[in-house]
Amino acid sequence: MKRSYRFTATVTDLDTGKREQVTDTAHFDHPVSRADALTAIRNELSRQRRPGTGITITD
């Protein structure tokens, strides 16, 4: 069963220092809890050098 979580976050681009609010959807190929989805979203934003704060999952 695939699962998707819509989220909103404030991110800071570490290359430019600019902050922006983003809304996006995270897609998972397997069942995942909200807590695990939040961790995966936070890790992916950090991997993109855009750490997120105030991440809210809105389903």
XYZ file of N, CA and C in Angstrom, residues 3-8 24-25 32-34 37 56-59:
48
model
N 1.624 5.286 0.358
C 1.137 6.328 1.259
C 1.764 7.650 0.867
N 0.986 8.713 0.933
C 1.495 10.054 0.654
C 1.160 10.966 1.824
N 2.073 11.868 2.140
C 1.867 12.861 3.188
C 2.162 14.239 2.609
N 1.210 15.141 2.733
C 1.410 16.524 2.314
C 1.989 17.274 3.507
N 2.972 18.131 3.258
C 3.607 18.847 4.362
C 3.923 20.286 3.988
N 4.055 21.096 5.015
C 4.482 22.489 4.890
C 5.684 22.667 5.810
N 4.704 20.632 -0.102
C 4.995 19.563 -1.052
C 4.334 18.280 -0.558
N 4.474 17.229 -1.333
C 3.941 15.927 -0.963
C 5.063 14.902 -0.998
N 3.891 3.738 6.141
C 4.831 4.449 7.009
C 4.022 5.321 7.972
N 4.472 5.389 9.209
C 3.774 6.198 10.211
C 4.058 7.675 9.980
N 3.262 8.526 10.588
C 3.481 9.971 10.477
C 4.861 10.355 11.025
N 7.457 9.362 8.577
C 7.377 10.267 7.420
C 8.032 11.603 7.747
N 5.119 20.637 9.230
C 3.783 20.218 9.618
C 3.212 19.309 8.548
N 2.812 18.123 8.948
C 2.160 17.200 8.013
C 0.680 17.531 8.016
N 0.136 17.793 6.814
C -1.245 18.215 6.706
C -2.127 17.147 6.087
N -1.582 15.965 5.805
C -2.273 14.849 5.145
C -2.799 15.362 3.852
